[in-house]
Amino acid sequence: MRARSLVIISLMLIVAGIYLSFLATQSQRVSLVSYGEGDCALPPSDWQDQYWAVMSKGPPTATVILSGSKTIVLKQVENISLNSSSFYVYVIHGYVEELAPLSLPGILLVFVGSAMGFRGTVLLVQERAIGDLANSRGAGSLSAYVIKRFLSFLISILIISIITAILEILHGENLFKVILELLTFNFGLSRHYGLSVDSLLVSALPYTSILSGISFSLSIYLGSFMAVRSIAQEGLVAKVVRRWKYIGNALASWIIALSLIYAFHLRVENGVNIIFPVIALFFPFIGTYANRLVLPYGVNDPLKAKGLSKTILVYRHMLGSASVVALSTISAAFVDMLVAEFLVESIFYWPGLGFLLRVGAVYGDFKVVEGVLIFYSTIVLLSGLVGDIFYGYVDPRVRR
Amino acid sequence: MRWALLGFLIYFGWALVFTFIQLPSGSPLLPPSHQYPLGTYVNGGNMINVNARAVVDTLLFGIMVALIEVGLGVSYGVLAGSSCGSLRSLMMRVSDGITSLPRVPILMAIIILFATPEVTFVKANFFLTALVVGLTGWSVISRQVSEAVCKGNPLFKIPEISIYQRLRSSWGIGKALSKRFFLPSVVDGIAVYTALGVIAGVGDPNFPTLTTLLNSSRLFDFWWLFLPPAGFRAILLILIFLVSDSMVR
């Protein structure tokens, strides 16, 4: 019953996370207007902080109307010097993702849901085979475990903040400004886009979130199913899973992505259907997750010597021990997948954080690169913390 | 072990030979034919030579990264493991903190300090890139070495033994573990360089690797620019894994 509830809650969280991410990708055409009189036309004051859908729909465009008759179309949004003092109307057109911040809870829900689904699937199989013997016991204190995990989270955040601060200072930024930026999570303006880095990050996250949501949950569910099958019975699936280290490296996500582009003659510059990045991402990772679960375990001799039945050996001892180790490494698996997602995004021009990182790097826009670094690190570390606490709660053995 | 190593040596020998022995070049982007079995590259170079050179450069990058990662990771791990107490806990917290950080964005942020952005790619010195990749990848090794050193040395239970004596007695464990971590670190270096190359086109035109070839193949619709480097990369990684696994066994 507990396992079934875990699986159902997990599926609900994943669907909710993907739905929130989908809502966050929705953009609508917006016009921002400012007007005034003078010899310099100024754009609306808060235009740089809007969640412009720059990566998916292009940067905003601007028009200045002078004295209600003459219209100037600008290549980019900027202050315009006028020949004489005139009445002007400054209009910025573009697509805005107003719900973009929803992607943050979206990606966290997907992560927690997938982590829960992983434990739930294994537990469900164990319960069906051995009933109440599937329940795990352990003596570790939950509060001590949570404090330990939280301290690790703080240390990691501190290290990443120090690294970012050092890099900013090496780029010639003022120390106090850097500290203030880090404390307020305000990374200034992008040199390439002229927009607030925060708004660029938040408007790119929904695309990363929706892609990782679908791929991660698919990989986790299929991966745990394959792992359980490989542990329970020998056969082709077990052989493939045990050798996945070789196959997974040879057929990495980005190789599959490039192969799909060749096979389907995709013109990625014009946008691509989400199905292609999802295939490139989830396919190698099913095996990777299954491999992580299966590889370190076999039936050890003392247990065999006790004369336990094969069912108890496999479903209680092997699967139980394997899932504890896999649970504690699932955050690392999520990080691996997000790195692979960056590769796939940049290959398919998928307008997420990975593609934003690429644009920042090739244009030498260090504000964007460092913004991606700290934003992405926070998401990863927060996901890891939430996942670890959840596992500590549901499985006492993890707390040791 | 013997077969995996033999396969690796044959493969590496082939790459080394065709890095130095130049086959005839031709017009740019010729498809595979009797004269050019793997076709020609964008500069007209024979794709056998281009791929062979890329294999050597890829391996060279991996080896440089492995030397730095293993050197730092084992030293830090032995130092932490030899203290085997609260100092070790503190050192491991720092090491775990580094491990949990997303490596690729960190590397991108560091690399643009010394690289030249060229709009379609980022030109970064091959050796400096290897150095920073190595400097960010040692923490996982240090955790495992520290555990092995702390558990594997019975002398550590005697408080009278000084840290210097502990370090000396742990050196053997560290040395043995270095061999075990070396080849996986080579793969790690290659994989990270691949990620940097694919995401932002990080590379050095003077040292083209298999990733450079695969990245440049995206600009053209010719299968022989993509398929052979992908195959050579897969073979290289599988052979390294096989040799590494045989060594562990």
XYZ file of C-alpha atoms in Angstrom:
649
model
C 0.000 0.000 0.000
C 2.852 2.370 0.937
C 4.627 1.597 -2.337
C 1.485 2.143 -4.383
C 0.890 5.501 -2.682
C 4.491 6.509 -3.396
C 4.098 5.675 -7.086
C 0.755 7.509 -7.364
C 2.041 10.622 -5.537
C 5.205 10.481 -7.650
C 3.204 10.438 -10.895
C 1.024 13.301 -9.675
C 4.078 15.388 -8.774
C 5.743 14.675 -12.120
C 2.598 15.610 -14.063
C 2.172 18.769 -11.948
C 5.846 19.690 -12.490
C 5.650 19.172 -16.255
C 2.351 21.093 -16.414
C 3.832 24.041 -14.478
C 6.859 24.025 -16.782
C 4.560 23.917 -19.819
C 2.564 26.877 -18.488
C 5.820 28.715 -17.881
C 6.856 28.335 -21.557
C 3.697 30.090 -22.775
C 4.472 33.553 -24.081
C 2.289 36.356 -25.293
C 2.932 39.408 -27.383
C 3.327 42.480 -25.254
C 3.858 46.156 -26.004
C 5.482 48.382 -23.407
C 4.999 52.092 -23.879
C 6.672 55.177 -22.468
C 6.321 58.748 -23.591
C 7.742 62.151 -22.805
C 9.185 65.303 -24.230
C 12.867 66.078 -24.691
C 15.855 65.612 -26.989
C 16.410 62.003 -25.934
C 13.810 59.224 -26.223
C 13.993 56.816 -23.293
C 12.537 53.283 -23.301
C 10.063 52.226 -20.560
C 11.966 52.078 -17.278
C 11.379 48.403 -16.381
C 11.722 46.892 -19.845
C 14.985 45.081 -19.038
C 13.383 43.155 -16.188
C 10.532 41.593 -18.190
C 10.743 37.863 -18.921
C 11.306 38.368 -22.660
C 11.159 35.116 -24.583
C 14.489 36.006 -26.201
C 15.717 32.462 -26.679
C 12.509 31.136 -28.230
C 10.983 34.150 -30.018
C 13.899 36.521 -30.467
C 14.767 39.803 -28.723
C 12.212 42.597 -28.374
C 12.019 45.277 -31.064
C 11.490 48.987 -30.574
C 9.729 51.830 -32.361
C 9.832 55.539 -31.540
C 7.011 57.774 -32.763
C 7.922 61.467 -32.874
C 5.289 64.169 -32.527
C 2.608 61.630 -33.438
C 3.729 61.352 -37.068
C 7.342 60.300 -37.755
C 8.167 56.684 -36.885
C 11.697 55.381 -36.245
C 12.224 51.602 -36.186
C 15.203 50.654 -34.008
C 17.439 47.612 -34.378
C 17.678 47.281 -30.620
C 16.176 48.863 -27.548
C 18.318 51.828 -26.513
C 18.214 55.530 -25.683
C 17.785 57.596 -28.862
C 19.105 61.114 -29.309
C 16.610 63.330 -31.138
C 17.610 66.301 -33.303
C 15.412 68.680 -31.351
C 13.188 68.585 -28.306
C 10.054 66.676 -29.343
C 7.180 64.735 -27.902
C 7.923 61.023 -28.333
C 6.236 57.714 -27.725
C 8.637 54.788 -27.189
C 7.083 51.363 -27.879
C 8.766 48.009 -27.254
C 7.188 44.929 -28.841
C 8.075 41.376 -28.017
C 7.002 38.110 -26.485
C 6.987 37.808 -22.717
C 6.798 34.617 -20.633
C 4.791 36.043 -17.781
C 4.551 32.732 -15.933
C 8.236 31.852 -16.362
C 8.968 31.757 -12.580
C 6.603 28.761 -12.317
C 9.315 26.661 -13.912
C 11.355 26.711 -10.686
C 8.747 24.851 -8.601
C 8.108 22.825 -11.776
C 11.654 21.437 -11.997
C 11.758 20.759 -8.242
C 8.435 18.876 -8.373
C 9.702 16.765 -11.259
C 12.870 15.930 -9.386
C 11.103 15.002 -6.142
C 8.434 13.095 -8.086
C 11.023 11.106 -10.039
C 13.021 10.352 -6.903
C 9.838 9.173 -5.212
C 8.900 7.120 -8.275
C 12.269 5.404 -8.249
C 11.877 4.294 -4.622
C 8.201 3.497 -5.140
C 8.810 1.252 -8.156
C 11.492 -0.774 -6.386
C 9.375 -1.034 -3.223
C 6.303 -2.061 -5.217
C 8.195 -4.954 -6.791
C 9.655 -5.933 -3.404
C 6.251 -5.831 -1.674
C 4.649 -7.998 -4.348
C 7.402 -10.578 -3.978
C 8.058 -10.637 -0.233
C 5.261 -8.623 1.446
C 6.125 -6.851 4.717
C 9.737 -8.053 4.593
C 10.267 -5.281 2.023
C 10.042 -2.659 4.774
C 13.431 -1.346 5.772
C 14.628 -0.565 9.262
C 17.423 1.643 10.495
C 18.504 3.454 13.609
C 19.816 6.768 12.249
C 18.340 10.017 13.561
C 16.328 11.975 10.981
C 17.097 15.396 12.482
C 20.860 14.722 12.566
C 20.666 13.503 8.965
C 18.751 16.621 7.836
C 21.225 18.930 9.614
C 24.147 17.095 7.980
C 22.598 17.383 4.507
C 21.707 21.026 5.074
C 25.287 21.805 6.144
C 26.603 20.133 2.993
C 24.172 22.247 0.972
C 25.410 25.439 2.662
C 29.068 24.502 2.109
C 28.404 23.878 -1.587
C 26.524 27.176 -1.951
C 29.405 28.941 -0.192
C 32.007 27.361 -2.488
C 30.070 28.240 -5.642
C 29.543 31.812 -4.406
C 33.267 32.203 -3.700
C 34.173 30.809 -7.143
C 31.689 33.150 -8.855
C 32.927 36.136 -6.834
C 36.567 35.394 -7.730
C 35.683 35.068 -11.426
C 33.716 38.340 -11.382
C 36.611 40.138 -9.696
C 39.022 38.712 -12.284
C 36.724 40.209 -14.921
C 37.231 43.600 -13.284
C 34.078 43.848 -11.178
C 34.072 45.638 -7.824
C 34.149 43.358 -4.771
C 31.250 45.045 -2.948
C 29.116 45.063 -6.079
C 29.820 41.355 -6.531
C 28.850 40.564 -2.926
C 25.666 42.618 -3.294
C 24.800 40.833 -6.542
C 25.273 37.443 -4.928
C 23.226 38.352 -1.865
C 20.346 39.778 -3.891
C 20.571 37.206 -6.698
C 20.829 40.059 -9.177
C 23.432 39.390 -11.843
C 23.256 42.706 -13.664
C 22.829 43.201 -17.403
C 23.811 40.895 -20.233
C 26.355 42.537 -22.530
C 25.072 40.675 -25.571
C 21.322 41.106 -25.084
C 21.265 44.276 -22.999
C 18.659 42.604 -20.788
C 18.680 41.692 -17.126
C 20.543 38.369 -16.711
C 17.948 37.298 -14.153
C 15.118 37.675 -16.649
C 17.110 35.759 -19.296
C 17.710 32.915 -16.837
C 14.114 32.736 -15.662
C 12.751 32.837 -19.224
C 15.145 30.056 -20.355
C 14.459 27.784 -17.366
C 10.942 26.672 -18.461
C 12.395 25.007 -21.563
C 15.092 23.224 -19.574
C 12.514 22.280 -16.986
C 9.998 20.785 -19.418
C 12.685 18.814 -21.281
C 14.309 17.482 -18.126
C 10.881 16.809 -16.623
C 9.858 14.462 -19.394
C 13.277 12.864 -19.931
C 14.215 12.433 -16.281
C 10.929 10.869 -15.234
C 10.896 8.532 -18.246
C 14.491 7.463 -17.609
C 13.924 6.909 -13.899
C 10.786 4.822 -14.346
C 12.071 2.736 -17.246
C 15.535 2.502 -15.660
C 14.209 1.160 -12.355
C 12.006 -1.315 -14.215
C 14.984 -2.586 -16.226
C 17.158 -2.744 -13.113
C 14.600 -4.746 -11.158
C 14.217 -7.159 -14.076
C 17.965 -7.579 -14.411
C 18.386 -8.288 -10.712
C 15.447 -10.676 -10.548
C 16.231 -12.764 -13.612
C 19.200 -13.291 -15.888
C 18.672 -12.776 -19.587
C 19.217 -10.340 -22.415
C 18.013 -7.302 -20.417
C 20.417 -8.120 -17.565
C 23.334 -8.513 -19.982
C 22.580 -5.220 -21.718
C 22.199 -3.350 -18.409
C 25.499 -4.746 -17.054
C 27.330 -3.609 -20.197
C 25.628 -0.237 -20.406
C 28.757 1.556 -19.210
C 30.268 0.792 -22.620
C 27.109 1.310 -24.673
C 26.105 4.481 -22.810
C 29.471 6.099 -23.427
C 29.623 5.087 -27.051
C 26.047 6.228 -27.631
C 26.059 9.355 -25.482
C 23.136 11.767 -25.664
C 24.940 14.190 -27.912
C 25.955 11.448 -30.365
C 22.309 10.376 -30.573
C 21.297 14.026 -31.005
C 23.709 14.481 -33.910
C 22.602 11.159 -35.415
C 18.951 12.257 -35.274
C 19.833 15.490 -37.050
C 21.557 13.489 -39.803
C 18.879 10.808 -40.021
C 15.921 13.201 -40.213
C 17.710 16.080 -41.996
C 16.588 18.410 -39.221
C 17.066 22.144 -39.640
C 17.558 22.848 -35.949
C 18.065 26.588 -36.449
C 14.348 26.850 -37.249
C 13.260 25.080 -34.078
C 12.741 21.419 -33.432
C 9.988 19.193 -32.068
C 10.545 18.281 -28.398
C 10.421 14.573 -29.280
C 13.981 14.668 -30.714
C 15.733 16.140 -27.657
C 13.682 13.841 -25.426
C 14.802 10.734 -27.373
C 18.437 11.885 -27.317
C 18.281 12.423 -23.574
C 16.235 9.635 -22.109
C 17.491 6.732 -24.209
C 21.080 6.538 -22.853
C 19.963 7.423 -19.346
C 17.540 4.513 -18.940
C 20.545 2.233 -19.092
C 22.678 4.558 -16.990
C 20.217 4.507 -14.092
C 19.639 0.789 -14.366
C 23.405 0.234 -14.511
C 23.971 2.299 -11.344
C 21.445 0.170 -9.508
C 22.535 -3.221 -10.794
C 26.293 -3.062 -11.139
C 27.599 -3.038 -7.556
C 25.502 -5.912 -6.282
C 25.561 -9.645 -6.186
C 24.422 -12.128 -3.588
C 27.124 -12.317 -0.934
C 28.298 -15.619 0.428
C 27.340 -15.294 4.140
C 23.703 -14.782 3.166
C 23.833 -17.739 0.775
C 25.343 -19.838 3.542
C 22.390 -19.041 5.810
C 20.194 -20.933 3.368
C 17.835 -18.064 2.542
C 15.490 -18.587 -0.384
C 16.307 -17.001 -3.740
C 13.262 -14.714 -3.477
C 14.402 -13.320 -0.114
C 17.999 -13.004 -1.300
C 17.047 -11.163 -4.477
C 14.129 -9.007 -3.340
C 15.122 -8.193 0.219
C 18.905 -8.217 0.288
C 20.072 -7.465 -3.250
C 17.341 -5.063 -4.289
C 17.129 -3.504 -0.805
C 20.861 -2.784 -0.612
C 21.080 -1.679 -4.232
C 18.229 0.790 -3.827
C 19.845 2.408 -0.758
C 23.030 3.109 -2.714
C 21.114 4.220 -5.783
C 18.951 6.520 -3.675
C 21.962 8.324 -2.339
C 23.367 8.789 -5.858
C 20.165 9.859 -7.570
C 21.000 13.541 -7.095
C 24.297 12.934 -8.889
C 22.350 11.172 -11.656
C 20.109 14.208 -11.985
C 23.188 16.440 -12.324
C 24.590 14.114 -15.011
C 21.360 14.356 -16.899
C 21.245 18.143 -16.655
C 24.781 18.313 -18.075
C 23.705 16.021 -20.926
C 20.696 18.263 -21.380
C 22.983 21.263 -21.860
C 24.688 19.369 -24.688
C 21.425 18.350 -26.294
C 19.966 21.848 -25.949
C 22.927 23.429 -27.631
C 22.840 20.872 -30.478
C 19.093 21.270 -31.100
C 19.055 25.039 -30.408
C 16.506 24.243 -27.698
C 15.941 27.598 -25.961
C 16.849 26.529 -22.421
C 19.705 27.234 -20.016
C 22.182 25.116 -22.017
C 21.607 27.125 -25.164
C 21.813 30.338 -23.135
C 25.188 29.164 -21.782
C 26.362 28.548 -25.340
C 25.301 32.031 -26.469
C 26.965 33.563 -23.403
C 30.214 31.681 -24.080
C 30.509 32.314 -27.818
C 29.841 36.046 -27.348
C 32.129 36.296 -24.309
C 29.182 37.483 -22.165
C 30.605 36.500 -18.790
C 27.614 37.907 -16.890
C 25.355 35.369 -18.599
C 27.820 32.495 -18.115
C 28.261 33.262 -14.426
C 24.517 33.792 -14.027
C 23.883 30.333 -15.525
C 26.551 28.931 -13.222
C 25.065 30.194 -9.976
C 21.422 29.755 -11.003
C 21.947 26.224 -12.270
C 24.066 25.303 -9.231
C 21.347 26.521 -6.891
C 18.708 24.439 -8.689
C 20.916 21.358 -8.674
C 21.895 21.726 -5.018
C 18.344 22.504 -3.927
C 17.039 19.476 -5.851
C 19.727 17.352 -4.227
C 18.829 18.610 -0.760
C 15.108 17.986 -1.264
C 15.799 14.529 -2.702
C 18.176 13.576 0.109
C 15.753 14.692 2.818
C 12.937 12.785 1.162
C 15.010 9.607 1.042
C 16.144 10.038 4.614
C 12.481 10.249 5.575
C 11.204 7.241 3.618
C 14.177 4.928 4.109
C 15.894 4.955 7.541
C 18.910 3.054 6.163
C 19.930 6.102 4.128
C 20.425 8.124 7.338
C 23.380 6.060 8.504
C 43.425 -7.831 -19.744
C 45.728 -9.054 -22.480
C 43.139 -8.783 -25.284
C 41.846 -5.398 -24.183
C 45.368 -4.020 -23.910
C 46.351 -5.502 -27.262
C 43.292 -3.949 -28.897
C 44.093 -0.597 -27.342
C 47.740 -0.744 -28.424
C 46.802 -1.636 -32.007
C 44.305 1.208 -32.088
C 46.710 3.733 -30.609
C 49.542 2.487 -32.846
C 47.348 3.029 -35.919
C 46.505 6.563 -34.765
C 50.129 7.386 -34.046
C 51.362 6.049 -37.398
C 48.796 8.010 -39.437
C 49.386 11.153 -37.423
C 52.908 11.295 -38.783
C 52.653 9.465 -42.129
C 50.625 11.758 -44.347
C 48.412 10.127 -46.980
C 47.631 12.039 -50.202
C 45.159 14.892 -49.782
C 42.648 16.025 -52.397
C 39.837 18.448 -53.080
C 37.804 19.455 -50.009
C 34.862 17.304 -48.892
C 35.280 14.376 -51.290
C 33.144 11.356 -50.368
C 34.817 8.048 -49.458
C 36.306 6.325 -52.472
C 39.000 3.832 -53.383
C 41.594 6.627 -53.252
C 40.246 8.230 -50.057
C 38.672 5.439 -47.982
C 37.238 7.856 -45.407
C 36.832 10.847 -47.746
C 38.470 14.243 -47.340
C 38.049 16.995 -44.794
C 37.083 20.661 -45.309
C 40.734 21.540 -45.968
C 41.156 18.624 -48.393
C 43.115 16.577 -45.841
C 42.765 12.799 -45.964
C 40.177 11.837 -43.341
C 42.345 8.911 -42.190
C 45.051 11.382 -41.152
C 42.534 13.843 -39.726
C 40.864 11.172 -37.584
C 44.180 9.630 -36.496
C 45.503 13.000 -35.332
C 42.211 13.658 -33.539
C 42.462 10.315 -31.696
C 45.993 11.164 -30.508
C 44.964 14.669 -29.390
C 41.890 13.306 -27.614
C 43.992 10.779 -25.758
C 46.660 13.368 -24.971
C 44.003 15.607 -23.424
C 42.614 12.732 -21.374
C 46.080 11.756 -20.109
C 46.947 15.322 -19.067
C 43.659 15.643 -17.184
C 44.152 12.235 -15.556
C 47.646 13.155 -14.336
C 46.327 16.304 -12.641
C 43.128 14.719 -11.281
C 44.828 11.619 -9.918
C 47.811 13.568 -8.561
C 45.636 16.041 -6.681
C 42.903 13.582 -5.700
C 45.307 10.982 -4.317
C 47.419 13.573 -2.462
C 44.372 15.208 -0.891
C 42.804 11.830 -0.134
C 45.964 10.468 1.491
C 46.328 13.625 3.572
C 42.697 13.511 4.714
C 42.722 9.748 5.215
C 45.932 9.867 7.248
C 44.410 12.254 9.763
C 41.377 9.936 10.009
C 39.512 12.151 12.456
C 37.817 15.535 12.594
C 40.320 17.000 10.105
C 39.316 14.289 7.646
C 35.626 15.091 8.183
C 36.267 18.759 7.469
C 38.397 18.015 4.395
C 35.773 15.613 3.088
C 32.995 18.204 3.549
C 34.985 20.552 1.298
C 35.695 17.775 -1.179
C 32.017 16.708 -1.246
C 31.020 20.324 -1.677
C 33.217 20.554 -4.778
C 31.882 17.244 -6.113
C 28.296 18.439 -5.869
C 28.961 21.509 -8.007
C 27.966 21.445 -11.673
C 31.302 21.157 -13.403
C 30.526 22.206 -16.963
C 29.122 25.683 -16.166
C 32.033 26.270 -13.746
C 34.510 25.311 -16.429
C 32.788 27.538 -18.983
C 32.987 30.458 -16.565
C 36.716 29.826 -15.982
C 37.552 29.150 -19.632
C 36.104 32.419 -20.921
C 38.694 34.162 -18.750
C 41.484 33.045 -21.069
C 39.612 32.031 -24.219
C 38.775 34.037 -27.320
C 35.090 33.937 -28.295
C 34.761 33.620 -32.076
C 30.911 33.724 -32.330
C 30.668 30.169 -33.730
C 33.191 28.664 -31.307
C 35.414 29.490 -28.335
C 39.135 29.279 -28.987
C 40.819 28.082 -25.811
C 44.389 26.910 -25.295
C 44.497 23.094 -25.255
C 46.918 22.802 -22.316
C 45.279 25.473 -20.165
C 41.913 23.834 -20.743
C 43.350 20.474 -19.667
C 44.735 22.144 -16.549
C 41.401 23.660 -15.476
C 39.490 20.463 -16.292
C 41.960 18.533 -14.121
C 41.746 21.071 -11.309
C 37.970 20.643 -11.070
C 37.770 16.847 -11.209
C 39.899 15.513 -8.356
C 37.344 15.591 -5.538
C 35.617 12.269 -6.306
C 38.983 10.479 -6.259
C 39.975 12.145 -2.983
C 36.825 10.859 -1.241
C 37.500 7.247 -2.256
C 41.220 7.426 -1.482
C 40.586 8.959 1.916
C 38.156 6.163 2.826
C 40.560 3.469 1.648
C 43.489 5.032 3.515
C 41.550 5.609 6.728
C 40.097 2.078 6.797
C 43.108 0.297 5.355
C 45.811 1.334 7.800
C 45.661 -0.272 11.302
C 48.364 2.131 12.593
C 45.857 4.966 12.646
C 44.208 3.582 15.761
C 47.382 4.378 17.713
C 47.315 8.075 18.661
C 51.076 8.240 19.311
C 51.871 7.862 15.606
C 52.566 11.283 14.097
C 50.845 12.594 10.970
C 54.170 12.425 9.086
C 54.549 8.707 9.904
C 50.926 8.133 8.953
C 51.460 9.857 5.626
C 54.529 7.759 4.931
C 52.746 4.534 5.775
C 49.734 5.493 3.621
C 51.787 6.272 0.560
C 51.674 2.664 -0.657
C 47.858 2.601 -0.568
C 47.732 5.896 -2.444
C 50.156 4.652 -5.060
C 48.162 1.474 -5.643
C 44.921 3.443 -5.953
C 46.489 5.871 -8.451
C 46.718 3.050 -10.988
C 43.057 2.214 -10.461
C 41.848 5.771 -10.965
C 44.078 6.720 -13.878
C 42.138 5.302 -16.838
C 38.675 6.331 -15.575
C 40.135 9.831 -15.200
C 41.311 9.730 -18.815
C 37.708 8.985 -19.849
C 36.470 11.723 -17.527
C 38.799 14.262 -19.133
C 37.690 13.271 -22.631
C 34.001 13.374 -21.652
C 34.272 16.812 -20.061
C 36.184 18.237 -23.032
C 33.492 16.785 -25.247
C 30.805 18.532 -23.195
C 32.656 21.842 -23.418
C 33.160 21.366 -27.146
C 29.572 20.453 -27.887
C 27.941 23.093 -25.680
C 30.035 26.098 -26.601
C 32.441 24.903 -29.282
C 35.435 25.091 -26.904
C 38.497 23.851 -28.742
C 41.959 24.648 -29.973
C 42.398 24.678 -33.778
C 46.046 23.649 -33.264
C 44.955 20.477 -31.468
C 41.821 19.140 -33.196
C 40.177 16.352 -31.218
C 37.392 13.945 -32.182
C 34.922 16.376 -30.608
C 36.257 19.157 -32.842
C 35.589 16.958 -35.878
C 32.104 16.041 -34.696
C 31.309 19.677 -33.959
C 32.510 20.881 -37.330
C 30.497 18.106 -39.015
C 27.354 19.957 -37.864
C 28.144 22.687 -40.387
C 27.950 20.263 -43.331
C 25.532 17.594 -44.419
C 28.169 14.947 -45.233
C 27.972 11.693 -43.327
C 31.704 10.903 -43.595
C 32.485 13.976 -41.511
C 30.277 12.641 -38.714
C 30.194 8.855 -38.730
C 33.946 7.983 -38.639
C 34.819 10.381 -35.764
C 31.771 9.125 -33.830
C 32.925 5.535 -34.419
C 36.554 6.272 -33.506
C 35.418 8.030 -30.327
C 33.194 5.113 -29.342
C 36.004 2.590 -29.967
C 38.494 4.686 -27.990
C 36.229 4.988 -24.937
C 35.199 1.321 -24.988
C 38.839 0.194 -25.230
C 39.873 2.439 -22.326
C 36.984 1.093 -20.235
C 37.881 -2.495 -21.091
C 41.546 -2.005 -20.165
C 40.532 -0.191 -16.976
C 38.057 -2.912 -15.950
C 40.603 -5.646 -16.630
C 43.164 -3.829 -14.481
C 40.677 -3.571 -11.585
C 39.824 -7.273 -11.872
